[in-house]
Coordinates of C-alpha atoms and ligand atoms in Angstrom, one line a residue:
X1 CA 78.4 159.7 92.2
X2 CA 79.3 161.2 95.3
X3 CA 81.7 164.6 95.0
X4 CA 85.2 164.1 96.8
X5 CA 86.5 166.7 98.5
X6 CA 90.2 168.2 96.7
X7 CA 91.7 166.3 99.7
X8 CA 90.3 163.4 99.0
X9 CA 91.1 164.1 95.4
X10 CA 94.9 165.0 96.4
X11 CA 94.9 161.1 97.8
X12 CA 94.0 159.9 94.6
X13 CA 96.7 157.3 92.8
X14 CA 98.6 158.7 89.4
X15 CA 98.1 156.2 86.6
X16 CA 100.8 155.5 84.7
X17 CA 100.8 153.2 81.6
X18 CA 103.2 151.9 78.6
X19 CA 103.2 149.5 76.2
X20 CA 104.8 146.9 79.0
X21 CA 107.8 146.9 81.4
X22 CA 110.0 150.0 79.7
X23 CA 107.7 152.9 81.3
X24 CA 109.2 151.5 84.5
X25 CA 111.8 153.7 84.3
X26 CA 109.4 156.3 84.2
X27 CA 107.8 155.1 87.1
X28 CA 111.3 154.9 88.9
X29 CA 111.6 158.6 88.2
X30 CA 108.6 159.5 90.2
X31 CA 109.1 157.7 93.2
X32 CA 112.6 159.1 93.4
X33 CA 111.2 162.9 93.0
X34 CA 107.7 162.6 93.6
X35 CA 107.5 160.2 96.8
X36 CA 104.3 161.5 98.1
X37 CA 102.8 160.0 95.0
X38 CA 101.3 156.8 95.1
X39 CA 100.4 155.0 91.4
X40 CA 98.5 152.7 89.4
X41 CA 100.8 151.0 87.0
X42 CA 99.6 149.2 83.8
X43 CA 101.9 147.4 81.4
X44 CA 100.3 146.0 78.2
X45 CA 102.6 143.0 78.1
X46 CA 100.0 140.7 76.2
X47 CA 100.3 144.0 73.3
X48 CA 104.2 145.1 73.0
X49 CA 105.8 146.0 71.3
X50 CA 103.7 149.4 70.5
X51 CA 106.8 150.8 68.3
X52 CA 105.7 149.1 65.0
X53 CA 101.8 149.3 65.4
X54 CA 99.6 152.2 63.6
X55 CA 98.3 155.3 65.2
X56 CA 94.9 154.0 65.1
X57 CA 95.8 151.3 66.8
X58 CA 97.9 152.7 69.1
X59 CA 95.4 155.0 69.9
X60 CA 92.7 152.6 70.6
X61 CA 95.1 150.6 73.2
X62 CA 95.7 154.4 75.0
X63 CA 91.9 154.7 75.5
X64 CA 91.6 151.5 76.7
X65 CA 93.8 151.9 79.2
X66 CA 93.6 155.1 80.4
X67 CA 90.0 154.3 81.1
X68 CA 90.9 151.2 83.0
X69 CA 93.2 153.9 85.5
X70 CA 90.3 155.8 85.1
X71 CA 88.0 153.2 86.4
X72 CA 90.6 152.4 89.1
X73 CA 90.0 156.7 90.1
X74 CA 93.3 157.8 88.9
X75 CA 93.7 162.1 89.2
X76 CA 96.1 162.1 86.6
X77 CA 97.6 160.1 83.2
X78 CA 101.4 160.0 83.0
X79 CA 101.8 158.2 79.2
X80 CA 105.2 156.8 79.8
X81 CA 105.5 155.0 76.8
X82 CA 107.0 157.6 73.9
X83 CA 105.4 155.6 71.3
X84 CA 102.1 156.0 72.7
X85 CA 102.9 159.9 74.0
X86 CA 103.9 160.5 70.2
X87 CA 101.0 159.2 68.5
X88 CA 97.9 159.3 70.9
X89 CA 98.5 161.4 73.8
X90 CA 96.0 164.4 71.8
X91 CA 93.0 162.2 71.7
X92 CA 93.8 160.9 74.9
X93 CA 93.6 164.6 76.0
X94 CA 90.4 165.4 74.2
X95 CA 88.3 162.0 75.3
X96 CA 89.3 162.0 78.9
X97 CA 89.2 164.9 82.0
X98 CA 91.6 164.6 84.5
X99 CA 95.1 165.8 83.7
X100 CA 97.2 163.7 80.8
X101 CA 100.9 164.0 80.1
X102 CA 103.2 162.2 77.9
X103 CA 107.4 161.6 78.3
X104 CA 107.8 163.7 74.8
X105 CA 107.3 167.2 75.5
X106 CA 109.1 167.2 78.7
X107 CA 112.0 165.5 77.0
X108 CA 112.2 168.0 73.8
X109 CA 112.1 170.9 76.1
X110 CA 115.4 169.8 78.2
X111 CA 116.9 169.0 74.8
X112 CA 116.1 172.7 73.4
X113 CA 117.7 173.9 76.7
X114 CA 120.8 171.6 77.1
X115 CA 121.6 172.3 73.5
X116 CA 124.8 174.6 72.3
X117 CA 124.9 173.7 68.9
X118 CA 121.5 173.5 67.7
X119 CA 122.3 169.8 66.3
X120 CA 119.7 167.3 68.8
X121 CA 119.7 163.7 67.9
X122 CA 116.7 161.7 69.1
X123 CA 116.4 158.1 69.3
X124 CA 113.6 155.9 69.6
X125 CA 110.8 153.4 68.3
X126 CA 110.0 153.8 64.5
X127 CA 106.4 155.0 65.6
X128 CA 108.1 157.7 67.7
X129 CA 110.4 158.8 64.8
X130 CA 108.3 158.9 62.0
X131 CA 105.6 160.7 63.7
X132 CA 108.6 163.8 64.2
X133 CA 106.4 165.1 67.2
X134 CA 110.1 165.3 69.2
X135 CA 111.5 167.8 66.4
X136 CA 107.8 169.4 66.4
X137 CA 108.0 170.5 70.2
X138 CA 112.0 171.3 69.6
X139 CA 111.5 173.4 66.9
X140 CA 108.6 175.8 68.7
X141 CA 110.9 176.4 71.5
X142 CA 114.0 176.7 69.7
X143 CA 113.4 177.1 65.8
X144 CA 117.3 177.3 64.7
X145 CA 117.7 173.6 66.0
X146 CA 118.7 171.0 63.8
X147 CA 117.3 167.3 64.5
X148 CA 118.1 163.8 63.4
X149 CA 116.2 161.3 64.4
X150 CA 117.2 157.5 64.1
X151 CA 115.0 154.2 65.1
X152 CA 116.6 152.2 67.2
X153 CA 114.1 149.0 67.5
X154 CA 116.9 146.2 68.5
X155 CA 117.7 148.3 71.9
X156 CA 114.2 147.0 73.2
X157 CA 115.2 143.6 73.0
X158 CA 118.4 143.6 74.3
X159 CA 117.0 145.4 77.0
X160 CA 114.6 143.1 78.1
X161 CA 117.3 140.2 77.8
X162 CA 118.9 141.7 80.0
X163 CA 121.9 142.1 77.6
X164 CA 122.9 145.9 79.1
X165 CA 126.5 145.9 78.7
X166 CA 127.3 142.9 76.0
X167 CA 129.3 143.3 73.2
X168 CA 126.4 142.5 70.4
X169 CA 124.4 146.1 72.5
X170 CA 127.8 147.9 71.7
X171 CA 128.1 146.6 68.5
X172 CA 124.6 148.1 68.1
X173 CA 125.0 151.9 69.7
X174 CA 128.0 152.2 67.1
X175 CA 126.0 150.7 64.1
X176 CA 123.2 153.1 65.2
X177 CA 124.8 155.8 66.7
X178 CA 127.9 156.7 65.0
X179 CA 126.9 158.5 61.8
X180 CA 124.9 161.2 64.5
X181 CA 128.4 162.1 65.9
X182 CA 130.8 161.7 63.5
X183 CA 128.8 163.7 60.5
X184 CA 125.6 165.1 62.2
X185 CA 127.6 166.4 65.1
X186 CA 125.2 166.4 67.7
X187 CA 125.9 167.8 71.0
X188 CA 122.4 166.1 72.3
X189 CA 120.5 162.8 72.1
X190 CA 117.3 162.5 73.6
X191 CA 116.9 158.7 75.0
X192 CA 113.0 158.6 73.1
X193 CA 112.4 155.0 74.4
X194 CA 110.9 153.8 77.8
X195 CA 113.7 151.2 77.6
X196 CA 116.8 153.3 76.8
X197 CA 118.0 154.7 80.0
X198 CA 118.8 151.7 81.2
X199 CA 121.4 151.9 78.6
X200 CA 122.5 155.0 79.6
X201 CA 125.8 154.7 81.4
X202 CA 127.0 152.3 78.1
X203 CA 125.6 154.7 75.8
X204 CA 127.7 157.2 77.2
X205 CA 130.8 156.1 77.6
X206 CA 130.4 154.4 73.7
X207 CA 129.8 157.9 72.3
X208 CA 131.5 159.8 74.4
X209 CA 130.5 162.8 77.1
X210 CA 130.8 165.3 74.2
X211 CA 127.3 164.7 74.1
X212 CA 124.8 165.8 76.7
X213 CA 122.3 162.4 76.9
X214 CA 118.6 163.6 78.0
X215 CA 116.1 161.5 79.7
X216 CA 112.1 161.9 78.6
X217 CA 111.6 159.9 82.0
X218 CA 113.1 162.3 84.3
X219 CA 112.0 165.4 83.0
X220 CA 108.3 163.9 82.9
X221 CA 108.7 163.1 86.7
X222 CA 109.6 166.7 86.9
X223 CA 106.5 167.6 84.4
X224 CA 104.6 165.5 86.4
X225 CA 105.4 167.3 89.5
X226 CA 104.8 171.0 88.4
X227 CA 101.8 169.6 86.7
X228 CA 100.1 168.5 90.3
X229 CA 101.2 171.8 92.0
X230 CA 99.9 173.8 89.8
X231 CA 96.6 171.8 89.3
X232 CA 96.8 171.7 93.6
X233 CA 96.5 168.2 93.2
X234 CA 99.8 167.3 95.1
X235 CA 99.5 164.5 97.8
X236 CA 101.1 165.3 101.1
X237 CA 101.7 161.9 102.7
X238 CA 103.9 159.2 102.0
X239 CA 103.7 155.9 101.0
X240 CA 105.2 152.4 101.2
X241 CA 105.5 150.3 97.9
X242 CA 102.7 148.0 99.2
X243 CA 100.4 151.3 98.4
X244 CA 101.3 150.9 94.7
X245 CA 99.7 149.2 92.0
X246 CA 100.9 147.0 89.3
X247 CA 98.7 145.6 86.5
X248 CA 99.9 143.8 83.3
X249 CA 98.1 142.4 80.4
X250 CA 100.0 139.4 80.3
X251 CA 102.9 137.5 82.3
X252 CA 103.1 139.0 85.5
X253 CA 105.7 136.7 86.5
X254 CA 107.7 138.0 84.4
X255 CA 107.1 141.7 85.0
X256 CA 108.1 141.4 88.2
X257 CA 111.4 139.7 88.0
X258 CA 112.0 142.7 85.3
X259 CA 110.2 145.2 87.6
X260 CA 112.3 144.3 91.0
X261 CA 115.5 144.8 88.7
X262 CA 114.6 148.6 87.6
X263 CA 113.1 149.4 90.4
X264 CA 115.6 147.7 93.3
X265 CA 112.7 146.8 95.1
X266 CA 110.4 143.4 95.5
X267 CA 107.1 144.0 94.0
X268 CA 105.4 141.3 94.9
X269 CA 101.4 141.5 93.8
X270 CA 101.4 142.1 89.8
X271 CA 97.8 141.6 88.9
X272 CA 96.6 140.8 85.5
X273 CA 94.0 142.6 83.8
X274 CA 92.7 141.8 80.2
X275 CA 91.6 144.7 77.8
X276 CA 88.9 143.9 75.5
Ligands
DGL301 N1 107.5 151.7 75.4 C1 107.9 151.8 74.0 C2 108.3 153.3 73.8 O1 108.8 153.9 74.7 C3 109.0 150.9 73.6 C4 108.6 149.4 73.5 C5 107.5 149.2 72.4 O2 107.8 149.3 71.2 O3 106.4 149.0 72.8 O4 108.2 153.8 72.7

């Protein structure tokens, strides 16, 4: 194969892949800081929810992926999806060679920092709970912390029915949520879940701003962006949304009535690509 050049290489598209629509708010992230980058979105619609699957399963849908971006001559891997991130973003690392990084280091490292008490909660799948890989990169930086994790699986659905600020999602960030603040008094909660920022503004005024809410898809764009500096594989020019890329496994109808919602724009040319 012919060599390219590092400009050429700086041109090159970021993949960026989840378990279906959620890692769209990671994608958000990176046009908002990083607009110089242009990606290549997969969704595994005809797969989701990854939350409840195995490792070994969720690790053999990662590679799959990541080498359908590769194939599509991606320079980097951002694993949006937490589940994923938590329980196959090492073999992803040690089977493929251009850059990888995942949502939950970036997101445990603003947690460590933003906390004053040492008590973090963390929400997310049950994949991303059990596997504790949140309180793992938490406790390196910052070993006095204290954290409590809780699964939150309902907040996916409500999400995607679009159900943002309904009584029955309320109903459900006190059933989940209380016992963190009232007897694990956290001053932190890390949003572990592609889906949860988009409950964000509800969480918070539900819990109250007495805790400091932290979002794995932000700090990854900002991962993401320190990553290409420092790997000097920054683009320099910009790009319109019709340079993007949006592939699903399934229902691309659907994706993009969801997508255009998070995103606030009109993507218009979902293709659909089958894994096998
Ligand atoms: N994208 C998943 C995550 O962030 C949530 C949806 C699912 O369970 O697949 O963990």
């Amino acid at each position: 194969m012919e060599m390219k050049n590092s400009e050429d290489i700086r041109n090159l598209p970021v993949g960026v892949f989840d378990s279906g629509v959620g890692g769209l708010t990671v994608a958000r992230e990176i046009f908002r800081n990083l607009p110089n980058e242009k990606i290549i979105y997969f969704g595994d619609t005809a797969r989701v929810p990854y939350g409840n699957k195995t490792k070994e399963t969720i690790i053999r849908y990662s590679k799959q992926i990541a080498n359908f971006l590769l194939s599509q001559g991606v320079k980097a891997i951002v694993v949006a999806c937490n589940t994923a991130s938590a329980l196959a973003l090492n073999e992803l690392k040690d089977s493929i060679d251009v850059p990888v990084i995942g949502v939950v280091e970036p997101g445990a490292r603003a947690a460590a920092a933003a906390t004053k008490n040492g008590r973090i909660g963390v929400i997310g799948t049950e994949g991303t709970i059990s596997s504790g890989l949140y309180s793992e990169f938490i406790r390196k930086i910052r070993p006095d912390c204290q954290i409590f994790g809780q699964p939150c699986p309902l907040f996916v659905s409500l999400v995607e029915e679009g159900m943002i600020d309904d009584e029955v999602t309320i109903t459900m960030i006190h059933r989940y949520l209380d016992h963190m603040i009232e007897n694990d008094d956290i001053d932190t909660l890390i949003l572990g879940c592609t889906h949860y920022p988009l409950l964000r503004t509800v969480i918070a005024r539900e819990i109250g701003d007495a805790v400091t809410l932290v979002n794995p898809a932000y700090e990854t764009a900002n991962a993401l962006k320190a990553l290409l500096e420092h790997k000097d594989l920054s683009n320099d020019t910009s790009f319109d949304l019709s340079d993007h890329s949006f592939f699903v496994s399934d229902g691309a109808l659907k994706f993009q009535q969801f997508a255009s919602s998070v995103l606030e724009l009109d993507i218009q040319n979902t293709k659909l690509k089958i894994l096998e």
